[in-house]
Amino acid sequence: MKEQNSVKIEFPSISANEGFSRGVASAFAAQLDPTLTELGDIKTAVSEAVTNAIVHAYPDTIGMIYIKARVLPGDVLEISVKDRGQGIEDVERAREPLFTTGGEDRSGMGFTIMESFMDSLKVRSQPGRGTTVIMRKKIEKRSSVK
């Protein structure tokens, strides 16, 4: 699909950048005039994807996280979150609710949350090479108030 606008950012996988990534995603999405609920959904999904990269892709080191946001025809927002970390051995298992490799303090709900807040979620991963999460959300046109 031909994009109508796009932005790319990259940043180190430190927890302080999780909030930054949410802000960037919501600021970019603002051009589509989303509702506060839609903005909240986008920020939550991006937060989960970035946190997964911080915790799971680079558990013992700092690496880079790459976000690309695009506006596609039909007011569809696409956000991809990519890392070049350790990758996921079994993507289908990782997408199961409550499954985690992050220890007792992790809920194992990251992909489930992303799926519930976005219209579509694709996960591509190669062990040792990294993971890309691609999320899409159609922003509904609001009728003008008369």
JSON list of N, CA and C in Angstrom, two decimals, residues 60-116:
[
{"chain": "A", "resi": 60, "resn": "ASP", "atom": "N", "xyz": [20.27, -8.63, 28.33]},
{"chain": "A", "resi": 60, "resn": "ASP", "atom": "CA", "xyz": [21.53, -8.40, 29.04]},
{"chain": "A", "resi": 60, "resn": "ASP", "atom": "C", "xyz": [22.39, -7.31, 28.42]},
{"chain": "A", "resi": 61, "resn": "THR", "atom": "N", "xyz": [21.81, -6.56, 27.50]},
{"chain": "A", "resi": 61, "resn": "THR", "atom": "CA", "xyz": [22.58, -5.54, 26.80]},
{"chain": "A", "resi": 61, "resn": "THR", "atom": "C", "xyz": [21.64, -4.43, 26.34]},
{"chain": "A", "resi": 62, "resn": "ILE", "atom": "N", "xyz": [22.22, -3.35, 25.86]},
{"chain": "A", "resi": 62, "resn": "ILE", "atom": "CA", "xyz": [21.44, -2.27, 25.27]},
{"chain": "A", "resi": 62, "resn": "ILE", "atom": "C", "xyz": [21.58, -2.38, 23.76]},
{"chain": "A", "resi": 63, "resn": "GLY", "atom": "N", "xyz": [20.46, -2.42, 23.07]},
{"chain": "A", "resi": 63, "resn": "GLY", "atom": "CA", "xyz": [20.46, -2.46, 21.61]},
{"chain": "A", "resi": 63, "resn": "GLY", "atom": "C", "xyz": [19.57, -1.35, 21.08]},
{"chain": "A", "resi": 64, "resn": "MET", "atom": "N", "xyz": [19.38, -1.35, 19.80]},
{"chain": "A", "resi": 64, "resn": "MET", "atom": "CA", "xyz": [18.55, -0.32, 19.19]},
{"chain": "A", "resi": 64, "resn": "MET", "atom": "C", "xyz": [17.15, -0.85, 18.89]},
{"chain": "A", "resi": 65, "resn": "ILE", "atom": "N", "xyz": [16.18, 0.05, 19.04]},
{"chain": "A", "resi": 65, "resn": "ILE", "atom": "CA", "xyz": [14.79, -0.21, 18.67]},
{"chain": "A", "resi": 65, "resn": "ILE", "atom": "C", "xyz": [14.43, 0.78, 17.58]},
{"chain": "A", "resi": 66, "resn": "TYR", "atom": "N", "xyz": [13.73, 0.28, 16.56]},
{"chain": "A", "resi": 66, "resn": "TYR", "atom": "CA", "xyz": [13.37, 1.08, 15.40]},
{"chain": "A", "resi": 66, "resn": "TYR", "atom": "C", "xyz": [11.85, 1.11, 15.27]},
{"chain": "A", "resi": 67, "resn": "ILE", "atom": "N", "xyz": [11.29, 2.30, 15.14]},
{"chain": "A", "resi": 67, "resn": "ILE", "atom": "CA", "xyz": [9.86, 2.43, 14.94]},
{"chain": "A", "resi": 67, "resn": "ILE", "atom": "C", "xyz": [9.63, 3.15, 13.62]},
{"chain": "A", "resi": 68, "resn": "LYS", "atom": "N", "xyz": [8.72, 2.60, 12.84]},
{"chain": "A", "resi": 68, "resn": "LYS", "atom": "CA", "xyz": [8.27, 3.28, 11.63]},
{"chain": "A", "resi": 68, "resn": "LYS", "atom": "C", "xyz": [6.76, 3.38, 11.72]},
{"chain": "A", "resi": 69, "resn": "ALA", "atom": "N", "xyz": [6.25, 4.58, 11.57]},
{"chain": "A", "resi": 69, "resn": "ALA", "atom": "CA", "xyz": [4.80, 4.81, 11.56]},
{"chain": "A", "resi": 69, "resn": "ALA", "atom": "C", "xyz": [4.43, 5.34, 10.19]},
{"chain": "A", "resi": 70, "resn": "ARG", "atom": "N", "xyz": [3.32, 4.83, 9.66]},
{"chain": "A", "resi": 70, "resn": "ARG", "atom": "CA", "xyz": [2.86, 5.24, 8.34]},
{"chain": "A", "resi": 70, "resn": "ARG", "atom": "C", "xyz": [1.36, 5.47, 8.36]},
{"chain": "A", "resi": 71, "resn": "VAL", "atom": "N", "xyz": [0.93, 6.44, 7.57]},
{"chain": "A", "resi": 71, "resn": "VAL", "atom": "CA", "xyz": [-0.49, 6.62, 7.30]},
{"chain": "A", "resi": 71, "resn": "VAL", "atom": "C", "xyz": [-0.74, 6.01, 5.93]},
{"chain": "A", "resi": 72, "resn": "LEU", "atom": "N", "xyz": [-1.64, 5.03, 5.90]},
{"chain": "A", "resi": 72, "resn": "LEU", "atom": "CA", "xyz": [-1.98, 4.34, 4.67]},
{"chain": "A", "resi": 72, "resn": "LEU", "atom": "C", "xyz": [-3.35, 4.81, 4.18]},
{"chain": "A", "resi": 73, "resn": "PRO", "atom": "N", "xyz": [-3.67, 4.56, 2.93]},
{"chain": "A", "resi": 73, "resn": "PRO", "atom": "CA", "xyz": [-4.99, 4.97, 2.42]},
{"chain": "A", "resi": 73, "resn": "PRO", "atom": "C", "xyz": [-6.12, 4.41, 3.29]},
{"chain": "A", "resi": 74, "resn": "GLY", "atom": "N", "xyz": [-7.18, 5.18, 3.40]},
{"chain": "A", "resi": 74, "resn": "GLY", "atom": "CA", "xyz": [-8.32, 4.77, 4.20]},
{"chain": "A", "resi": 74, "resn": "GLY", "atom": "C", "xyz": [-8.16, 5.09, 5.68]},
{"chain": "A", "resi": 75, "resn": "ASP", "atom": "N", "xyz": [-7.27, 6.03, 5.99]},
{"chain": "A", "resi": 75, "resn": "ASP", "atom": "CA", "xyz": [-7.02, 6.44, 7.37]},
{"chain": "A", "resi": 75, "resn": "ASP", "atom": "C", "xyz": [-6.57, 5.28, 8.26]},
{"chain": "A", "resi": 76, "resn": "VAL", "atom": "N", "xyz": [-5.68, 4.47, 7.71]},
{"chain": "A", "resi": 76, "resn": "VAL", "atom": "CA", "xyz": [-5.11, 3.35, 8.47]},
{"chain": "A", "resi": 76, "resn": "VAL", "atom": "C", "xyz": [-3.73, 3.76, 8.96]},
{"chain": "A", "resi": 77, "resn": "LEU", "atom": "N", "xyz": [-3.53, 3.61, 10.25]},
{"chain": "A", "resi": 77, "resn": "LEU", "atom": "CA", "xyz": [-2.24, 3.88, 10.87]},
{"chain": "A", "resi": 77, "resn": "LEU", "atom": "C", "xyz": [-1.52, 2.54, 11.00]},
{"chain": "A", "resi": 78, "resn": "GLU", "atom": "N", "xyz": [-0.30, 2.48, 10.49]},
{"chain": "A", "resi": 78, "resn": "GLU", "atom": "CA", "xyz": [0.53, 1.29, 10.64]},
{"chain": "A", "resi": 78, "resn": "GLU", "atom": "C", "xyz": [1.77, 1.66, 11.43]},
{"chain": "A", "resi": 79, "resn": "ILE", "atom": "N", "xyz": [2.06, 0.89, 12.46]},
{"chain": "A", "resi": 79, "resn": "ILE", "atom": "CA", "xyz": [3.25, 1.12, 13.27]},
{"chain": "A", "resi": 79, "resn": "ILE", "atom": "C", "xyz": [4.02, -0.18, 13.36]},
{"chain": "A", "resi": 80, "resn": "SER", "atom": "N", "xyz": [5.30, -0.12, 12.98]},
{"chain": "A", "resi": 80, "resn": "SER", "atom": "CA", "xyz": [6.15, -1.29, 13.15]},
{"chain": "A", "resi": 80, "resn": "SER", "atom": "C", "xyz": [7.22, -0.97, 14.19]},
{"chain": "A", "resi": 81, "resn": "VAL", "atom": "N", "xyz": [7.46, -1.95, 15.05]},
{"chain": "A", "resi": 81, "resn": "VAL", "atom": "CA", "xyz": [8.48, -1.85, 16.08]},
{"chain": "A", "resi": 81, "resn": "VAL", "atom": "C", "xyz": [9.45, -3.00, 15.83]},
{"chain": "A", "resi": 82, "resn": "LYS", "atom": "N", "xyz": [10.70, -2.65, 15.59]},
{"chain": "A", "resi": 82, "resn": "LYS", "atom": "CA", "xyz": [11.70, -3.64, 15.19]},
{"chain": "A", "resi": 82, "resn": "LYS", "atom": "C", "xyz": [12.90, -3.59, 16.12]},
{"chain": "A", "resi": 83, "resn": "ASP", "atom": "N", "xyz": [13.46, -4.77, 16.37]},
{"chain": "A", "resi": 83, "resn": "ASP", "atom": "CA", "xyz": [14.72, -4.84, 17.10]},
{"chain": "A", "resi": 83, "resn": "ASP", "atom": "C", "xyz": [15.64, -5.81, 16.36]},
{"chain": "A", "resi": 84, "resn": "ARG", "atom": "N", "xyz": [16.88, -5.79, 16.72]},
{"chain": "A", "resi": 84, "resn": "ARG", "atom": "CA", "xyz": [17.86, -6.73, 16.16]},
{"chain": "A", "resi": 84, "resn": "ARG", "atom": "C", "xyz": [18.44, -7.58, 17.29]},
{"chain": "A", "resi": 85, "resn": "GLY", "atom": "N", "xyz": [17.55, -7.95, 18.19]},
{"chain": "A", "resi": 85, "resn": "GLY", "atom": "CA", "xyz": [17.94, -8.69, 19.38]},
{"chain": "A", "resi": 85, "resn": "GLY", "atom": "C", "xyz": [17.94, -10.19, 19.16]},
{"chain": "A", "resi": 86, "resn": "GLN", "atom": "N", "xyz": [17.66, -10.91, 20.24]},
{"chain": "A", "resi": 86, "resn": "GLN", "atom": "CA", "xyz": [17.82, -12.36, 20.20]},
{"chain": "A", "resi": 86, "resn": "GLN", "atom": "C", "xyz": [16.73, -13.10, 19.45]},
{"chain": "A", "resi": 87, "resn": "GLY", "atom": "N", "xyz": [15.62, -12.44, 19.12]},
{"chain": "A", "resi": 87, "resn": "GLY", "atom": "CA", "xyz": [14.56, -13.09, 18.36]},
{"chain": "A", "resi": 87, "resn": "GLY", "atom": "C", "xyz": [13.72, -14.02, 19.21]},
{"chain": "A", "resi": 88, "resn": "ILE", "atom": "N", "xyz": [12.69, -14.57, 18.59]},
{"chain": "A", "resi": 88, "resn": "ILE", "atom": "CA", "xyz": [11.75, -15.45, 19.27]},
{"chain": "A", "resi": 88, "resn": "ILE", "atom": "C", "xyz": [11.82, -16.83, 18.63]},
{"chain": "A", "resi": 89, "resn": "GLU", "atom": "N", "xyz": [12.05, -17.85, 19.43]},
{"chain": "A", "resi": 89, "resn": "GLU", "atom": "CA", "xyz": [12.14, -19.23, 18.93]},
{"chain": "A", "resi": 89, "resn": "GLU", "atom": "C", "xyz": [10.81, -19.70, 18.34]},
{"chain": "A", "resi": 90, "resn": "ASP", "atom": "N", "xyz": [9.71, -19.48, 19.07]},
{"chain": "A", "resi": 90, "resn": "ASP", "atom": "CA", "xyz": [8.40, -19.99, 18.66]},
{"chain": "A", "resi": 90, "resn": "ASP", "atom": "C", "xyz": [7.39, -18.84, 18.78]},
{"chain": "A", "resi": 91, "resn": "VAL", "atom": "N", "xyz": [7.14, -18.14, 17.68]},
{"chain": "A", "resi": 91, "resn": "VAL", "atom": "CA", "xyz": [6.26, -16.97, 17.70]},
{"chain": "A", "resi": 91, "resn": "VAL", "atom": "C", "xyz": [4.84, -17.35, 18.12]},
{"chain": "A", "resi": 92, "resn": "GLU", "atom": "N", "xyz": [4.32, -18.45, 17.63]},
{"chain": "A", "resi": 92, "resn": "GLU", "atom": "CA", "xyz": [2.95, -18.85, 18.00]},
{"chain": "A", "resi": 92, "resn": "GLU", "atom": "C", "xyz": [2.83, -19.08, 19.50]},
{"chain": "A", "resi": 93, "resn": "ARG", "atom": "N", "xyz": [3.80, -19.72, 20.08]},
{"chain": "A", "resi": 93, "resn": "ARG", "atom": "CA", "xyz": [3.76, -19.94, 21.54]},
{"chain": "A", "resi": 93, "resn": "ARG", "atom": "C", "xyz": [3.90, -18.62, 22.29]},
{"chain": "A", "resi": 94, "resn": "ALA", "atom": "N", "xyz": [4.78, -17.75, 21.80]},
{"chain": "A", "resi": 94, "resn": "ALA", "atom": "CA", "xyz": [4.98, -16.44, 22.44]},
{"chain": "A", "resi": 94, "resn": "ALA", "atom": "C", "xyz": [3.71, -15.61, 22.42]},
{"chain": "A", "resi": 95, "resn": "ARG", "atom": "N", "xyz": [2.85, -15.83, 21.44]},
{"chain": "A", "resi": 95, "resn": "ARG", "atom": "CA", "xyz": [1.60, -15.07, 21.32]},
{"chain": "A", "resi": 95, "resn": "ARG", "atom": "C", "xyz": [0.49, -15.61, 22.22]},
{"chain": "A", "resi": 96, "resn": "GLU", "atom": "N", "xyz": [0.72, -16.75, 22.84]},
{"chain": "A", "resi": 96, "resn": "GLU", "atom": "CA", "xyz": [-0.28, -17.31, 23.75]},
{"chain": "A", "resi": 96, "resn": "GLU", "atom": "C", "xyz": [-0.37, -16.46, 25.02]},
{"chain": "A", "resi": 97, "resn": "PRO", "atom": "N", "xyz": [-1.60, -16.17, 25.47]},
{"chain": "A", "resi": 97, "resn": "PRO", "atom": "CA", "xyz": [-1.75, -15.42, 26.73]},
{"chain": "A", "resi": 97, "resn": "PRO", "atom": "C", "xyz": [-1.05, -16.12, 27.88]},
{"chain": "A", "resi": 98, "resn": "LEU", "atom": "N", "xyz": [-0.37, -15.34, 28.70]},
{"chain": "A", "resi": 98, "resn": "LEU", "atom": "CA", "xyz": [0.32, -15.77, 29.91]},
{"chain": "A", "resi": 98, "resn": "LEU", "atom": "C", "xyz": [1.66, -16.46, 29.67]},
{"chain": "A", "resi": 99, "resn": "PHE", "atom": "N", "xyz": [2.05, -16.67, 28.41]},
{"chain": "A", "resi": 99, "resn": "PHE", "atom": "CA", "xyz": [3.37, -17.25, 28.15]},
{"chain": "A", "resi": 99, "resn": "PHE", "atom": "C", "xyz": [4.41, -16.14, 28.21]},
{"chain": "A", "resi": 100, "resn": "THR", "atom": "N", "xyz": [5.49, -16.37, 28.96]},
{"chain": "A", "resi": 100, "resn": "THR", "atom": "CA", "xyz": [6.57, -15.39, 29.02]},
{"chain": "A", "resi": 100, "resn": "THR", "atom": "C", "xyz": [7.91, -16.08, 29.22]},
{"chain": "A", "resi": 101, "resn": "THR", "atom": "N", "xyz": [8.93, -15.45, 28.73]},
{"chain": "A", "resi": 101, "resn": "THR", "atom": "CA", "xyz": [10.30, -15.89, 29.01]},
{"chain": "A", "resi": 101, "resn": "THR", "atom": "C", "xyz": [10.99, -14.86, 29.89]},
{"chain": "A", "resi": 102, "resn": "GLY", "atom": "N", "xyz": [10.22, -13.91, 30.38]},
{"chain": "A", "resi": 102, "resn": "GLY", "atom": "CA", "xyz": [10.79, -12.79, 31.12]},
{"chain": "A", "resi": 102, "resn": "GLY", "atom": "C", "xyz": [10.82, -12.93, 32.63]},
{"chain": "A", "resi": 103, "resn": "GLY", "atom": "N", "xyz": [10.48, -14.10, 33.17]},
{"chain": "A", "resi": 103, "resn": "GLY", "atom": "CA", "xyz": [10.52, -14.28, 34.61]},
{"chain": "A", "resi": 103, "resn": "GLY", "atom": "C", "xyz": [9.20, -13.98, 35.28]},
{"chain": "A", "resi": 104, "resn": "GLU", "atom": "N", "xyz": [9.20, -14.12, 36.60]},
{"chain": "A", "resi": 104, "resn": "GLU", "atom": "CA", "xyz": [7.98, -14.00, 37.39]},
{"chain": "A", "resi": 104, "resn": "GLU", "atom": "C", "xyz": [7.33, -12.62, 37.34]},
{"chain": "A", "resi": 105, "resn": "ASP", "atom": "N", "xyz": [8.11, -11.58, 37.12]},
{"chain": "A", "resi": 105, "resn": "ASP", "atom": "CA", "xyz": [7.55, -10.23, 37.14]},
{"chain": "A", "resi": 105, "resn": "ASP", "atom": "C", "xyz": [6.89, -9.83, 35.81]},
{"chain": "A", "resi": 106, "resn": "ARG", "atom": "N", "xyz": [6.90, -10.72, 34.82]},
{"chain": "A", "resi": 106, "resn": "ARG", "atom": "CA", "xyz": [6.27, -10.42, 33.52]},
{"chain": "A", "resi": 106, "resn": "ARG", "atom": "C", "xyz": [4.94, -11.15, 33.43]},
{"chain": "A", "resi": 107, "resn": "SER", "atom": "N", "xyz": [3.93, -10.51, 32.84]},
{"chain": "A", "resi": 107, "resn": "SER", "atom": "CA", "xyz": [2.59, -11.09, 32.79]},
{"chain": "A", "resi": 107, "resn": "SER", "atom": "C", "xyz": [2.38, -12.05, 31.62]},
{"chain": "A", "resi": 108, "resn": "GLY", "atom": "N", "xyz": [3.17, -11.92, 30.56]},
{"chain": "A", "resi": 108, "resn": "GLY", "atom": "CA", "xyz": [2.96, -12.76, 29.39]},
{"chain": "A", "resi": 108, "resn": "GLY", "atom": "C", "xyz": [1.75, -12.33, 28.57]},
{"chain": "A", "resi": 109, "resn": "MET", "atom": "N", "xyz": [1.35, -11.08, 28.71]},
{"chain": "A", "resi": 109, "resn": "MET", "atom": "CA", "xyz": [0.15, -10.60, 28.01]},
{"chain": "A", "resi": 109, "resn": "MET", "atom": "C", "xyz": [0.46, -9.57, 26.93]},
{"chain": "A", "resi": 110, "resn": "GLY", "atom": "N", "xyz": [1.72, -9.32, 26.63]},
{"chain": "A", "resi": 110, "resn": "GLY", "atom": "CA", "xyz": [2.09, -8.26, 25.69]},
{"chain": "A", "resi": 110, "resn": "GLY", "atom": "C", "xyz": [1.44, -8.37, 24.32]},
{"chain": "A", "resi": 111, "resn": "PHE", "atom": "N", "xyz": [1.59, -9.53, 23.66]},
{"chain": "A", "resi": 111, "resn": "PHE", "atom": "CA", "xyz": [1.01, -9.68, 22.33]},
{"chain": "A", "resi": 111, "resn": "PHE", "atom": "C", "xyz": [-0.52, -9.67, 22.40]},
{"chain": "A", "resi": 112, "resn": "THR", "atom": "N", "xyz": [-1.08, -10.26, 23.45]},
{"chain": "A", "resi": 112, "resn": "THR", "atom": "CA", "xyz": [-2.54, -10.26, 23.62]},
{"chain": "A", "resi": 112, "resn": "THR", "atom": "C", "xyz": [-3.06, -8.83, 23.75]},
{"chain": "A", "resi": 113, "resn": "ILE", "atom": "N", "xyz": [-2.37, -8.01, 24.50]},
{"chain": "A", "resi": 113, "resn": "ILE", "atom": "CA", "xyz": [-2.77, -6.61, 24.66]},
{"chain": "A", "resi": 113, "resn": "ILE", "atom": "C", "xyz": [-2.65, -5.86, 23.34]},
{"chain": "A", "resi": 114, "resn": "MET", "atom": "N", "xyz": [-1.55, -6.06, 22.63]},
{"chain": "A", "resi": 114, "resn": "MET", "atom": "CA", "xyz": [-1.38, -5.40, 21.33]},
{"chain": "A", "resi": 114, "resn": "MET", "atom": "C", "xyz": [-2.52, -5.78, 20.39]},
{"chain": "A", "resi": 115, "resn": "GLU", "atom": "N", "xyz": [-2.85, -7.08, 20.35]},
{"chain": "A", "resi": 115, "resn": "GLU", "atom": "CA", "xyz": [-3.92, -7.55, 19.48]},
{"chain": "A", "resi": 115, "resn": "GLU", "atom": "C", "xyz": [-5.27, -6.96, 19.86]},
{"chain": "A", "resi": 116, "resn": "SER", "atom": "N", "xyz": [-5.52, -6.79, 21.14]},
{"chain": "A", "resi": 116, "resn": "SER", "atom": "CA", "xyz": [-6.83, -6.30, 21.56]},
{"chain": "A", "resi": 116, "resn": "SER", "atom": "C", "xyz": [-7.01, -4.81, 21.30]}
]
